[in-house]
Tab-separated table of N, CA and C and ligand atoms in Angstrom:
chain	number	residue	atom	x	y	z
A	432	UNK	N	-14.924	-19.366	12.834
A	432	UNK	CA	-16.237	-19.022	12.149
A	432	UNK	C	-17.787	-19.729	12.102
A	433	UNK	N	-17.954	-20.187	12.054
A	433	UNK	CA	-18.808	-21.332	12.336
A	433	UNK	C	-19.188	-20.979	13.768
A	434	UNK	N	-18.633	-20.396	15.132
A	434	UNK	CA	-19.576	-20.372	15.948
A	434	UNK	C	-20.039	-18.653	15.998
A	435	UNK	N	-19.266	-18.196	15.278
A	435	UNK	CA	-19.177	-15.935	14.484
A	435	UNK	C	-20.439	-16.438	14.008
A	436	UNK	N	-20.761	-17.114	12.639
A	436	UNK	CA	-21.975	-16.754	12.351
A	436	UNK	C	-23.266	-17.476	12.558
A	437	UNK	N	-23.032	-18.292	13.966
A	437	UNK	CA	-24.370	-18.493	14.505
A	437	UNK	C	-25.561	-17.907	14.529
A	438	UNK	N	-25.500	-17.132	15.112
A	438	UNK	CA	-26.733	-16.751	15.208
A	438	UNK	C	-27.600	-15.960	14.151
A	439	UNK	N	-26.747	-15.532	13.264
A	439	UNK	CA	-27.038	-15.158	11.697
A	439	UNK	C	-27.813	-16.277	10.898
A	440	UNK	N	-27.118	-17.434	10.816
A	440	UNK	CA	-27.142	-18.094	10.015
A	440	UNK	C	-27.135	-19.574	10.761
A	441	UNK	N	-27.840	-20.011	11.512
A	441	UNK	CA	-28.732	-20.919	12.519
A	441	UNK	C	-28.177	-21.947	12.192
A	442	UNK	N	-29.177	-22.183	11.122
A	442	UNK	CA	-29.199	-23.502	10.595
A	442	UNK	C	-28.105	-24.261	9.425
A	443	UNK	N	-27.751	-23.155	8.346
A	443	UNK	CA	-26.056	-23.327	8.327
A	443	UNK	C	-25.074	-23.748	9.044
A	444	UNK	N	-25.134	-23.062	10.303
A	444	UNK	CA	-24.295	-22.981	10.493
A	444	UNK	C	-23.528	-24.442	11.350
A	445	UNK	N	-25.427	-24.932	12.342
A	445	UNK	CA	-24.871	-26.108	12.503
A	445	UNK	C	-24.439	-27.404	11.802
A	446	UNK	N	-24.624	-27.008	10.133
A	446	UNK	CA	-24.762	-27.969	9.732
A	446	UNK	C	-23.215	-27.745	9.587
A	447	UNK	N	-22.550	-27.303	9.161
A	447	UNK	CA	-21.175	-26.842	9.020
A	447	UNK	C	-20.483	-27.369	10.906
A	448	UNK	N	-21.006	-26.963	11.816
A	448	UNK	CA	-20.664	-27.437	13.197
A	448	UNK	C	-20.415	-29.113	13.072
A	449	UNK	N	-21.182	-29.734	11.919
A	449	UNK	CA	-21.299	-31.122	12.656
A	449	UNK	C	-20.406	-31.933	11.892
A	450	UNK	N	-19.833	-30.916	10.214
A	450	UNK	CA	-18.912	-31.482	9.832
A	450	UNK	C	-17.562	-30.899	10.402
A	451	UNK	N	-17.777	-30.422	11.020
A	451	UNK	CA	-15.718	-30.896	12.362
A	451	UNK	C	-15.721	-31.197	12.500
A	452	UNK	N	-14.523	-31.719	13.167
A	452	UNK	CA	-13.813	-33.125	13.373
A	452	UNK	C	-14.898	-33.281	15.178
A	453	UNK	N	-14.958	-34.097	15.164
A	453	UNK	CA	-14.815	-34.323	16.889
A	453	UNK	C	-14.214	-34.394	17.921
A	454	UNK	N	-14.509	-33.306	18.505
A	454	UNK	CA	-13.181	-32.540	19.465
A	454	UNK	C	-14.345	-33.486	20.968
A	455	UNK	N	-13.095	-33.559	22.045
A	455	UNK	CA	-13.733	-34.009	23.046
A	455	UNK	C	-14.284	-32.757	24.047
A	456	UNK	N	-13.890	-31.396	23.772
A	456	UNK	CA	-14.367	-30.581	24.350
A	456	UNK	C	-15.239	-29.692	23.585
A	457	UNK	N	-15.642	-29.901	22.114
A	457	UNK	CA	-16.406	-29.351	21.405
A	457	UNK	C	-17.924	-29.946	21.476
A	458	UNK	N	-18.781	-28.838	22.130
A	458	UNK	CA	-20.925	-28.935	22.229
A	458	UNK	C	-20.469	-29.861	21.103
A	459	UNK	N	-21.770	-30.759	21.418
A	459	UNK	CA	-22.063	-31.319	20.447
A	459	UNK	C	-22.463	-30.426	19.588
A	460	UNK	N	-24.100	-29.446	19.492
A	460	UNK	CA	-24.503	-28.504	19.128
A	460	UNK	C	-24.055	-27.219	18.672
A	461	UNK	N	-23.511	-26.515	17.793
A	461	UNK	CA	-23.008	-25.420	17.604
A	461	UNK	C	-23.601	-23.974	18.936
A	462	UNK	N	-24.826	-24.244	18.892
A	462	UNK	CA	-26.048	-23.370	19.782
A	462	UNK	C	-25.135	-23.553	21.103
A	463	UNK	N	-24.557	-24.498	21.646
A	463	UNK	CA	-24.482	-24.773	22.677
A	463	UNK	C	-23.087	-24.750	23.100
A	464	UNK	N	-22.050	-24.298	22.443
A	464	UNK	CA	-20.721	-23.361	22.568
A	464	UNK	C	-20.939	-22.103	22.354
A	465	UNK	N	-19.635	-21.623	23.363
A	465	UNK	CA	-19.789	-20.207	23.642
A	465	UNK	C	-19.508	-19.396	22.711
A	466	UNK	N	-20.669	-17.928	22.439
A	466	UNK	CA	-19.925	-17.462	20.961
A	466	UNK	C	-18.434	-16.782	21.611
A	467	UNK	N	-17.589	-16.751	20.368
A	467	UNK	CA	-16.259	-15.990	20.444
A	467	UNK	C	-15.693	-14.922	20.675
A	468	UNK	N	-15.401	-14.153	21.108
A	468	UNK	CA	-14.554	-12.920	20.926
A	468	UNK	C	-13.714	-12.525	20.060
A	469	UNK	N	-13.300	-11.581	19.835
A	469	UNK	CA	-12.703	-11.088	18.568
A	469	UNK	C	-10.820	-11.498	19.331
A	470	UNK	N	-10.832	-11.785	20.130
A	470	UNK	CA	-9.377	-12.647	20.608
A	470	UNK	C	-9.590	-14.017	20.218
A	471	UNK	N	-10.717	-14.532	20.763
A	471	UNK	CA	-11.033	-16.164	19.922
A	471	UNK	C	-10.554	-16.109	18.193
A	472	UNK	N	-11.287	-14.875	17.572
A	472	UNK	CA	-11.294	-15.712	15.792
A	472	UNK	C	-9.311	-14.834	15.503
A	473	UNK	N	-9.061	-14.140	16.383
A	473	UNK	CA	-8.036	-13.261	15.365
A	473	UNK	C	-7.063	-13.856	16.498
A	474	UNK	N	-6.991	-14.617	16.844
A	474	UNK	CA	-5.803	-14.754	17.821
A	474	UNK	C	-5.133	-14.228	18.799
A	475	UNK	N	-5.607	-13.047	19.275
A	475	UNK	CA	-5.302	-11.680	19.804
A	475	UNK	C	-5.714	-10.889	20.573
A	476	UNK	N	-5.504	-10.900	22.128
A	476	UNK	CA	-6.748	-10.612	23.236
A	476	UNK	C	-7.015	-9.341	22.581
A	477	UNK	N	-5.316	-8.222	22.259
A	477	UNK	CA	-5.296	-6.383	22.232
A	477	UNK	C	-6.038	-6.441	21.138
A	478	UNK	N	-6.508	-7.215	19.895
A	478	UNK	CA	-7.191	-6.633	19.270
A	478	UNK	C	-8.813	-6.120	18.767
A	479	UNK	N	-9.176	-5.351	18.917
A	479	UNK	CA	-10.459	-5.120	19.338
A	479	UNK	C	-11.023	-5.475	17.974
A	480	UNK	N	-12.410	-5.264	17.900
A	480	UNK	CA	-13.293	-5.367	16.419
A	480	UNK	C	-13.263	-4.330	15.811
A	481	UNK	N	-12.967	-4.513	14.143
A	481	UNK	CA	-13.066	-3.350	14.284
A	481	UNK	C	-13.160	-3.057	12.989
A	482	UNK	N	-13.467	-2.036	12.165
A	482	UNK	CA	-14.253	-1.595	10.715
A	482	UNK	C	-14.065	-2.752	9.652
A	483	UNK	N	-12.153	-2.805	9.401
A	483	UNK	CA	-11.804	-3.831	8.637
A	483	UNK	C	-12.138	-5.468	8.540
A	484	UNK	N	-12.501	-5.407	9.940
A	484	UNK	CA	-13.192	-7.297	10.134
A	484	UNK	C	-14.976	-7.208	9.814
A	485	UNK	N	-14.940	-6.329	10.348
A	485	UNK	CA	-16.876	-5.438	9.916
A	485	UNK	C	-17.147	-5.969	8.500
A	486	UNK	N	-16.235	-5.215	7.632
A	486	UNK	CA	-16.245	-4.938	6.167
A	486	UNK	C	-15.662	-6.334	5.870
A	487	UNK	N	-15.012	-7.186	6.638
A	487	UNK	CA	-14.507	-8.908	5.860
A	487	UNK	C	-16.297	-9.269	6.129
A	488	UNK	N	-16.704	-9.772	6.651
A	488	UNK	CA	-17.997	-10.484	6.874
A	488	UNK	C	-18.972	-10.215	6.244
A	489	UNK	N	-19.388	-8.575	5.901
A	489	UNK	CA	-20.081	-8.328	4.411
A	489	UNK	C	-19.971	-8.290	3.467
A	490	UNK	N	-18.622	-8.738	3.263
A	490	UNK	CA	-18.171	-9.451	1.911
A	490	UNK	C	-17.945	-10.246	1.903
A	491	UNK	N	-18.047	-11.765	2.831
A	491	UNK	CA	-18.495	-13.400	2.934
A	491	UNK	C	-19.784	-13.369	2.841
A	492	UNK	N	-20.532	-12.269	3.512
A	492	UNK	CA	-21.600	-13.004	3.397
A	492	UNK	C	-22.856	-12.684	2.314
A	493	UNK	N	-21.940	-11.516	1.905
A	493	UNK	CA	-22.820	-11.024	0.263
A	493	UNK	C	-22.448	-12.135	-0.579
A	494	UNK	N	-20.995	-12.566	-0.638
A	494	UNK	CA	-21.032	-13.421	-1.468
A	494	UNK	C	-21.572	-14.976	-1.640
A	495	UNK	N	-21.508	-14.714	-0.318
A	495	UNK	CA	-21.926	-16.071	0.343
A	495	UNK	C	-23.713	-16.097	-0.530
A	496	UNK	N	-24.821	-14.900	-0.735
A	496	UNK	CA	-26.095	-14.559	-0.788
A	496	UNK	C	-26.513	-15.208	-2.318
A	497	UNK	N	-24.754	-14.770	-3.047
A	497	UNK	CA	-25.218	-15.109	-4.679
A	497	UNK	C	-24.645	-16.028	-4.600
A	498	UNK	N	-23.727	-17.306	-3.962
A	498	UNK	CA	-23.245	-18.387	-3.664
A	498	UNK	C	-25.094	-19.429	-3.772
A	499	UNK	N	-25.480	-19.286	-2.808
A	499	UNK	CA	-26.911	-19.674	-2.480
A	499	UNK	C	-27.839	-19.909	-3.938
A	500	UNK	N	-27.890	-18.988	-4.236
A	500	UNK	CA	-28.776	-18.151	-5.151
A	500	UNK	C	-28.041	-19.122	-6.794
A	501	UNK	N	-26.931	-19.303	-6.565
A	501	UNK	CA	-26.138	-20.682	-7.979
A	501	UNK	C	-26.791	-21.550	-7.171
A	502	UNK	N	-26.515	-21.870	-6.322
A	502	UNK	CA	-26.517	-23.439	-6.660
A	502	UNK	C	-28.021	-23.420	-6.378
A	503	UNK	N	-28.863	-22.613	-5.788
A	503	UNK	CA	-30.107	-23.086	-5.923
A	503	UNK	C	-31.086	-22.744	-7.999
A	504	UNK	N	-30.149	-22.038	-8.262
A	504	UNK	CA	-30.654	-22.641	-9.670
A	504	UNK	C	-29.846	-23.677	-10.146
A	505	UNK	N	-28.908	-24.314	-9.863
A	505	UNK	CA	-28.188	-25.508	-10.357
A	505	UNK	C	-28.886	-27.128	-9.820
A	506	UNK	N	-29.483	-26.314	-8.823
A	506	UNK	CA	-30.784	-27.356	-8.016
A	506	UNK	C	-31.490	-27.132	-9.271
A	507	UNK	N	-32.247	-25.948	-9.070
A	507	UNK	CA	-33.660	-26.226	-10.228
A	507	UNK	C	-32.910	-26.679	-11.564
A	508	UNK	N	-32.202	-26.667	-12.078
A	508	UNK	CA	-31.967	-27.321	-13.315
A	508	UNK	C	-31.494	-28.501	-12.776
A	509	UNK	N	-31.899	-29.016	-12.225
A	509	UNK	CA	-30.783	-30.814	-12.200
A	509	UNK	C	-29.798	-31.041	-11.952
A	510	UNK	N	-29.068	-29.597	-11.759
A	510	UNK	CA	-27.452	-30.381	-12.418
A	510	UNK	C	-26.868	-30.716	-11.311
A	511	UNK	N	-27.568	-30.333	-9.813
A	511	UNK	CA	-26.748	-30.406	-8.264
A	511	UNK	C	-27.998	-31.104	-7.679
A	512	UNK	N	-27.917	-31.931	-6.446
A	512	UNK	CA	-28.750	-32.741	-5.695
A	512	UNK	C	-28.276	-31.844	-4.671
A	513	UNK	N	-28.207	-31.912	-3.644
A	513	UNK	CA	-27.253	-31.698	-2.613
A	513	UNK	C	-26.148	-30.596	-2.378
A	514	UNK	N	-25.673	-29.583	-1.754
A	514	UNK	CA	-24.845	-28.323	-2.145
A	514	UNK	C	-23.128	-29.173	-2.343
A	515	UNK	N	-23.175	-30.122	-1.764
A	515	UNK	CA	-22.160	-31.075	-1.702
A	515	UNK	C	-21.900	-31.437	-3.104
A	516	UNK	N	-22.719	-32.292	-3.682
A	516	UNK	CA	-22.440	-32.563	-5.026
A	516	UNK	C	-21.897	-31.498	-5.841
A	517	UNK	N	-21.813	-30.629	-5.651
A	517	UNK	CA	-21.340	-28.901	-6.231
A	517	UNK	C	-19.527	-28.718	-5.991
A	518	UNK	N	-19.019	-28.253	-6.577
A	518	UNK	CA	-17.647	-27.524	-6.615
A	518	UNK	C	-17.731	-26.382	-7.346
A	519	UNK	N	-17.247	-24.815	-7.151
A	519	UNK	CA	-17.376	-23.231	-7.047
A	519	UNK	C	-16.364	-23.371	-8.316
A	520	UNK	N	-16.292	-22.345	-8.972
A	520	UNK	CA	-15.818	-21.062	-9.487
A	520	UNK	C	-16.106	-20.180	-9.654
A	521	UNK	N	-15.009	-19.501	-8.331
A	521	UNK	CA	-15.710	-17.781	-7.476
A	521	UNK	C	-14.802	-17.226	-8.555
A	522	UNK	N	-14.897	-16.136	-9.578
A	522	UNK	CA	-14.218	-15.507	-9.713
A	522	UNK	C	-14.352	-13.787	-9.067
A	523	UNK	N	-13.273	-13.093	-8.929
A	523	UNK	CA	-14.095	-12.250	-8.113
A	523	UNK	C	-12.526	-11.415	-8.386
A	524	UNK	N	-13.085	-9.677	-8.208
A	524	UNK	CA	-11.921	-8.735	-8.566
A	524	UNK	C	-11.734	-8.289	-6.969
A	525	UNK	N	-10.701	-7.540	-7.013
A	525	UNK	CA	-10.208	-6.495	-5.756
A	525	UNK	C	-12.034	-5.302	-5.488
A	526	UNK	N	-11.816	-5.626	-4.392
A	526	UNK	CA	-11.482	-5.765	-2.660
A	526	UNK	C	-12.389	-7.452	-3.100
A	527	UNK	N	-12.536	-7.364	-3.258
A	527	UNK	CA	-13.431	-9.054	-2.604
A	527	UNK	C	-12.527	-9.986	-2.458
A	528	UNK	N	-11.610	-9.920	-4.117
A	528	UNK	CA	-11.172	-11.038	-4.114
A	528	UNK	C	-9.971	-11.961	-2.701
A	529	UNK	N	-9.143	-10.215	-2.553
A	529	UNK	CA	-8.091	-10.420	-1.576
A	529	UNK	C	-9.189	-10.749	0.037
A	530	UNK	N	-10.310	-10.477	0.545
A	530	UNK	CA	-10.574	-11.452	0.636
A	530	UNK	C	-10.880	-12.487	1.209
A	531	UNK	N	-11.681	-13.305	0.019
A	531	UNK	CA	-11.870	-14.491	0.119
A	531	UNK	C	-10.616	-15.536	-0.334
A	532	UNK	N	-9.765	-14.574	-0.636
A	532	UNK	CA	-8.457	-14.924	-0.830
A	532	UNK	C	-7.709	-15.306	1.303
A	533	UNK	N	-8.184	-14.541	1.994
A	533	UNK	CA	-7.580	-14.759	3.218
A	533	UNK	C	-8.693	-16.116	3.687
A	534	UNK	N	-9.444	-15.922	3.656
A	534	UNK	CA	-10.422	-17.145	3.618
A	534	UNK	C	-10.513	-18.414	2.662
A	535	UNK	N	-9.759	-19.040	2.008
A	535	UNK	CA	-8.774	-19.812	1.052
A	535	UNK	C	-9.820	-20.495	1.778
A	536	UNK	N	-9.446	-21.390	2.079
A	536	UNK	CA	-9.659	-22.811	3.022
A	536	UNK	C	-10.923	-22.815	3.595
A	537	UNK	N	-11.312	-22.038	4.452
A	537	UNK	CA	-12.151	-21.666	5.067
A	537	UNK	C	-13.697	-21.484	4.095
A	538	UNK	N	-13.276	-21.664	2.783
A	538	UNK	CA	-14.299	-20.884	2.105
A	538	UNK	C	-15.574	-21.834	1.651
A	539	UNK	N	-14.922	-23.245	1.406
A	539	UNK	CA	-15.740	-24.588	1.348
A	539	UNK	C	-16.795	-24.984	2.416
A	540	UNK	N	-16.491	-24.415	4.070
A	540	UNK	CA	-17.337	-24.799	4.601
A	540	UNK	C	-18.133	-23.965	4.273
A	541	UNK	N	-18.168	-22.839	4.854
A	541	UNK	CA	-19.012	-21.506	4.028
A	541	UNK	C	-20.103	-21.570	3.481
A	542	UNK	N	-19.446	-22.321	2.101
A	542	UNK	CA	-21.148	-22.447	0.926
A	542	UNK	C	-21.194	-23.712	1.203
A	543	UNK	N	-20.830	-24.508	1.915
A	543	UNK	CA	-21.331	-26.124	2.512
A	543	UNK	C	-21.157	-27.090	0.759
A	544	UNK	N	-19.726	-26.749	0.214
A	544	UNK	CA	-19.364	-27.750	-0.942
A	544	UNK	C	-18.192	-27.891	-1.216
A	545	UNK	N	-18.237	-28.921	-1.808
A	545	UNK	CA	-16.534	-30.232	-2.019
A	545	UNK	C	-15.782	-29.687	-2.229
A	546	UNK	N	-15.541	-28.392	-3.279
A	546	UNK	CA	-14.938	-27.372	-3.423
A	546	UNK	C	-14.675	-26.158	-3.725
A	547	UNK	N	-13.361	-25.737	-3.308
A	547	UNK	CA	-13.908	-24.038	-4.116
A	547	UNK	C	-12.600	-23.757	-5.168
A	548	UNK	N	-12.749	-22.919	-6.116
A	548	UNK	CA	-11.597	-22.453	-6.460
A	548	UNK	C	-11.891	-21.220	-7.013
A	549	UNK	N	-10.655	-20.658	-6.555
A	549	UNK	CA	-10.673	-19.330	-6.545
A	549	UNK	C	-9.715	-18.210	-7.433
A	550	UNK	N	-10.388	-18.104	-7.992
A	550	UNK	CA	-10.166	-17.388	-9.829
A	550	UNK	C	-9.627	-15.891	-9.538
A	551	UNK	N	-8.606	-14.598	-9.871
A	551	UNK	CA	-8.716	-13.588	-9.228
A	551	UNK	C	-9.621	-12.791	-10.858
A	552	UNK	N	-10.563	-11.953	-10.906
A	552	UNK	CA	-10.708	-11.327	-12.015
A	552	UNK	C	-10.644	-9.840	-12.345
A	553	UNK	N	-10.789	-9.838	-13.738
A	553	UNK	CA	-9.994	-8.035	-13.860
A	553	UNK	C	-11.477	-7.137	-13.261
A	554	UNK	N	-11.343	-6.213	-13.814
A	554	UNK	CA	-11.922	-5.023	-13.380
A	554	UNK	C	-11.760	-4.587	-11.984
A	555	UNK	N	-12.831	-3.712	-11.485
A	555	UNK	CA	-13.145	-3.622	-10.026
A	555	UNK	C	-14.087	-3.234	-9.386
A	556	UNK	N	-14.054	-3.098	-8.701
A	556	UNK	CA	-15.318	-2.740	-7.323
A	556	UNK	C	-16.393	-2.979	-7.306
A	557	UNK	N	-18.185	-3.126	-7.229
A	557	UNK	CA	-18.932	-4.482	-6.548
A	557	UNK	C	-19.534	-4.922	-7.920
A	558	UNK	N	-20.091	-5.966	-7.889
A	558	UNK	CA	-20.533	-6.772	-8.743
A	558	UNK	C	-18.839	-7.581	-9.800
A	559	UNK	N	-18.242	-7.376	-8.850
A	559	UNK	CA	-17.018	-8.434	-9.343
A	559	UNK	C	-16.684	-9.450	-9.851
A	560	UNK	N	-18.107	-10.001	-8.341
A	560	UNK	CA	-17.753	-11.203	-7.947
A	560	UNK	C	-18.571	-12.639	-9.567
A	561	UNK	N	-18.354	-13.060	-9.773
A	561	UNK	CA	-18.982	-14.522	-10.515
A	561	UNK	C	-19.065	-15.759	-10.049
A	562	UNK	N	-19.821	-16.066	-9.961
A	562	UNK	CA	-19.886	-17.660	-9.393
A	562	UNK	C	-20.967	-19.179	-10.413
A	563	UNK	N	-19.472	-19.965	-10.837
A	563	UNK	CA	-19.831	-20.976	-11.217
A	563	UNK	C	-20.087	-22.221	-10.648
A	564	UNK	N	-21.097	-22.418	-11.322
A	564	UNK	CA	-21.598	-24.138	-9.912
A	564	UNK	C	-21.740	-25.499	-11.608
A	565	UNK	N	-20.406	-26.344	-10.977
A	565	UNK	CA	-19.962	-27.602	-11.490
A	565	UNK	C	-20.258	-28.463	-10.509
A	566	UNK	N	-20.234	-29.971	-10.820
A	566	UNK	CA	-20.649	-31.294	-10.407
A	566	UNK	C	-19.214	-31.255	-9.456
A	567	UNK	N	-19.433	-31.388	-8.453
A	567	UNK	CA	-17.889	-32.093	-7.784
A	567	UNK	C	-17.142	-33.407	-8.812
A	568	UNK	N	-15.757	-33.085	-8.436
A	568	UNK	CA	-14.918	-34.454	-8.801
A	568	UNK	C	-15.059	-35.615	-8.479
A	569	UNK	N	-14.716	-36.321	-8.495
A	569	UNK	CA	-14.552	-38.143	-8.058
A	569	UNK	C	-15.674	-38.010	-6.737
A	570	UNK	N	-15.555	-39.146	-6.213
A	570	UNK	CA	-16.909	-39.860	-5.686
A	570	UNK	C	-16.871	-39.063	-4.122
A	571	UNK	N	-17.965	-39.158	-4.039
A	571	UNK	CA	-18.747	-39.591	-2.572
A	571	UNK	C	-17.895	-40.073	-1.172
A	572	UNK	N	-17.610	-39.679	0.022
A	572	UNK	CA	-16.579	-39.799	1.165
A	572	UNK	C	-17.790	-40.134	2.024
A	573	UNK	N	-17.488	-41.496	2.755
A	573	UNK	CA	-18.633	-42.184	3.154
A	573	UNK	C	-18.798	-41.745	4.765
A	574	UNK	N	-17.491	-40.688	4.874
A	574	UNK	CA	-17.602	-40.689	6.573
A	574	UNK	C	-18.005	-38.753	6.461
A	575	UNK	N	-17.403	-37.687	5.375
A	575	UNK	CA	-17.914	-36.971	5.303
A	575	UNK	C	-19.250	-36.175	4.269
A	576	UNK	N	-19.082	-37.141	3.599
A	576	UNK	CA	-20.455	-36.585	2.230
A	576	UNK	C	-19.661	-35.885	1.301
A	577	UNK	N	-18.327	-35.960	1.862
A	577	UNK	CA	-18.104	-34.262	0.552
A	577	UNK	C	-17.255	-35.066	-0.741
A	578	UNK	N	-17.400	-34.707	-1.850
A	578	UNK	CA	-16.595	-35.264	-3.251
A	578	UNK	C	-15.471	-34.835	-3.046
A	579	UNK	N	-14.753	-36.526	-3.545
A	579	UNK	CA	-12.612	-35.573	-3.909
A	579	UNK	C	-13.359	-36.378	-5.017
A	580	UNK	N	-11.637	-36.801	-6.045
A	580	UNK	CA	-11.377	-37.639	-6.373
A	580	UNK	C	-10.962	-38.708	-5.944
A	581	UNK	N	-9.987	-38.033	-4.482
A	581	UNK	CA	-9.091	-38.628	-4.229
A	581	UNK	C	-9.839	-39.590	-3.039
A	582	UNK	N	-11.004	-39.852	-3.302
A	582	UNK	CA	-11.864	-40.923	-2.629
A	582	UNK	C	-11.166	-42.422	-3.343
A	583	UNK	N	-11.383	-43.770	-2.296
A	583	UNK	CA	-10.375	-44.854	-2.813
A	583	UNK	C	-8.815	-45.301	-3.245
A	584	UNK	N	-8.564	-44.150	-2.982
A	584	UNK	CA	-6.334	-43.836	-2.859
A	584	UNK	C	-5.616	-44.097	-1.824
A	585	UNK	N	-7.034	-44.557	-0.488
A	585	UNK	CA	-6.388	-45.044	0.438
A	585	UNK	C	-7.313	-46.676	0.304
A	586	UNK	N	-5.501	-47.119	0.417
A	586	UNK	CA	-6.169	-48.838	0.525
A	586	UNK	C	-6.687	-49.344	1.981
A	587	UNK	N	-6.454	-48.596	2.752
A	587	UNK	CA	-6.683	-48.996	4.160
A	587	UNK	C	-8.045	-48.570	4.688
A	588	UNK	N	-8.145	-47.213	3.426
A	588	UNK	CA	-9.232	-46.844	4.164
A	588	UNK	C	-10.155	-46.511	2.401
A	589	UNK	N	-10.725	-47.482	1.652
A	589	UNK	CA	-11.222	-47.136	0.542
A	589	UNK	C	-11.878	-46.571	0.077
A	590	UNK	N	-13.657	-46.188	1.236
A	590	UNK	CA	-14.388	-45.680	1.090
A	590	UNK	C	-14.323	-44.017	1.262
A	591	UNK	N	-13.093	-43.536	1.916
A	591	UNK	CA	-13.333	-42.290	2.254
A	591	UNK	C	-12.364	-41.505	1.921
A	592	UNK	N	-12.567	-40.065	1.799
A	592	UNK	CA	-11.510	-38.830	1.231
A	592	UNK	C	-9.785	-38.850	1.807
A	593	UNK	N	-9.230	-38.078	1.483
A	593	UNK	CA	-7.884	-38.191	1.818
A	593	UNK	C	-7.987	-37.085	3.194
A	594	UNK	N	-8.856	-36.143	3.062
A	594	UNK	CA	-8.964	-36.160	4.844
A	594	UNK	C	-8.872	-37.166	5.437
A	595	UNK	N	-10.226	-37.961	5.323
A	595	UNK	CA	-11.192	-38.176	6.425
A	595	UNK	C	-9.845	-39.387	6.716
A	596	UNK	N	-8.900	-40.318	5.338
A	596	UNK	CA	-8.546	-41.281	5.897
A	596	UNK	C	-7.273	-40.362	6.706
A	597	UNK	N	-6.333	-39.353	6.759
A	597	UNK	CA	-5.819	-38.760	7.225
A	597	UNK	C	-6.455	-38.712	9.029
A	598	UNK	N	-7.370	-38.036	9.027
A	598	UNK	CA	-8.620	-38.365	10.135
A	598	UNK	C	-8.102	-39.803	11.135
A	599	UNK	N	-8.383	-40.359	10.166
A	599	UNK	CA	-8.863	-42.131	11.009
A	599	UNK	C	-7.308	-42.711	11.204
A	600	UNK	N	-6.331	-42.209	10.012
A	600	UNK	CA	-4.716	-42.604	10.420
A	600	UNK	C	-4.695	-42.205	11.738
A	601	UNK	N	-5.006	-41.154	12.263
A	601	UNK	CA	-4.179	-40.693	13.117
A	601	UNK	C	-5.016	-41.058	14.240
A	602	UNK	N	-6.391	-41.375	14.315
A	602	UNK	CA	-7.573	-42.178	15.204
A	602	UNK	C	-7.092	-43.424	16.091
A	603	UNK	N	-6.059	-43.710	14.583
A	603	UNK	CA	-6.027	-45.164	15.063
A	603	UNK	C	-4.343	-44.523	15.806
A	604	UNK	N	-3.542	-43.625	15.371
A	604	UNK	CA	-2.238	-43.885	15.678
A	604	UNK	C	-2.209	-43.476	17.236
A	605	UNK	N	-3.454	-42.840	17.291
A	605	UNK	CA	-3.418	-42.294	19.163
A	605	UNK	C	-3.877	-43.444	19.587
A	606	UNK	N	-5.113	-44.015	19.465
A	606	UNK	CA	-5.726	-45.388	19.984
A	606	UNK	C	-4.747	-46.243	20.234
A	607	UNK	N	-3.502	-46.177	19.265
A	607	UNK	CA	-2.565	-47.534	19.955
A	607	UNK	C	-1.177	-46.935	20.722
A	608	UNK	N	-1.089	-45.599	20.515
A	608	UNK	CA	0.211	-45.049	21.142
A	608	UNK	C	-0.823	-45.117	23.299
A	609	UNK	N	-1.764	-45.324	23.250
A	609	UNK	CA	-2.192	-44.880	24.785
A	609	UNK	C	-2.398	-46.564	24.855
A	610	UNK	N	-2.863	-47.020	24.328
A	610	UNK	CA	-2.921	-48.322	24.774
A	610	UNK	C	-1.498	-49.497	25.177
B	1196	ZN	ZN1	-14.494	-37.270	3.736
């Protein structure tokens, strides 16, 4: 997803890319990665780029516009500083809700916030998306700078979030099995 959006949103996508776990074969910058084809995204070489897919991106980018505006307002109101200090409650009616729900796990990366809660709203049609910006729960993770109420939960890695402690454990485990 970050690769797909790179030409359109180069700065933001670079940020997203830098937040992804480092892999040996992943280039340093998103702009060094090759543009993915439909097969990369959909995991099926026979699926062509179709109208439905096009429509999904249009919806996601439209919601993103709305999110950026809401974050900007929150910053102006001094409620939050960096966007990772925020969590969002997005209330959406169909068809937007279904699109967002399909990408539920990626939304916080797309919007660069610490958490996104998706709520299905009533009503229908356009304008059925409402974005609420709140301060993120918990403390800042030393490793990824996301906020999580679970920072400090892991005794071995008390300054990082649950995702990072899982990654660190995995790194430690693979290092010890190689040794
Ligand atoms: Zn983290």
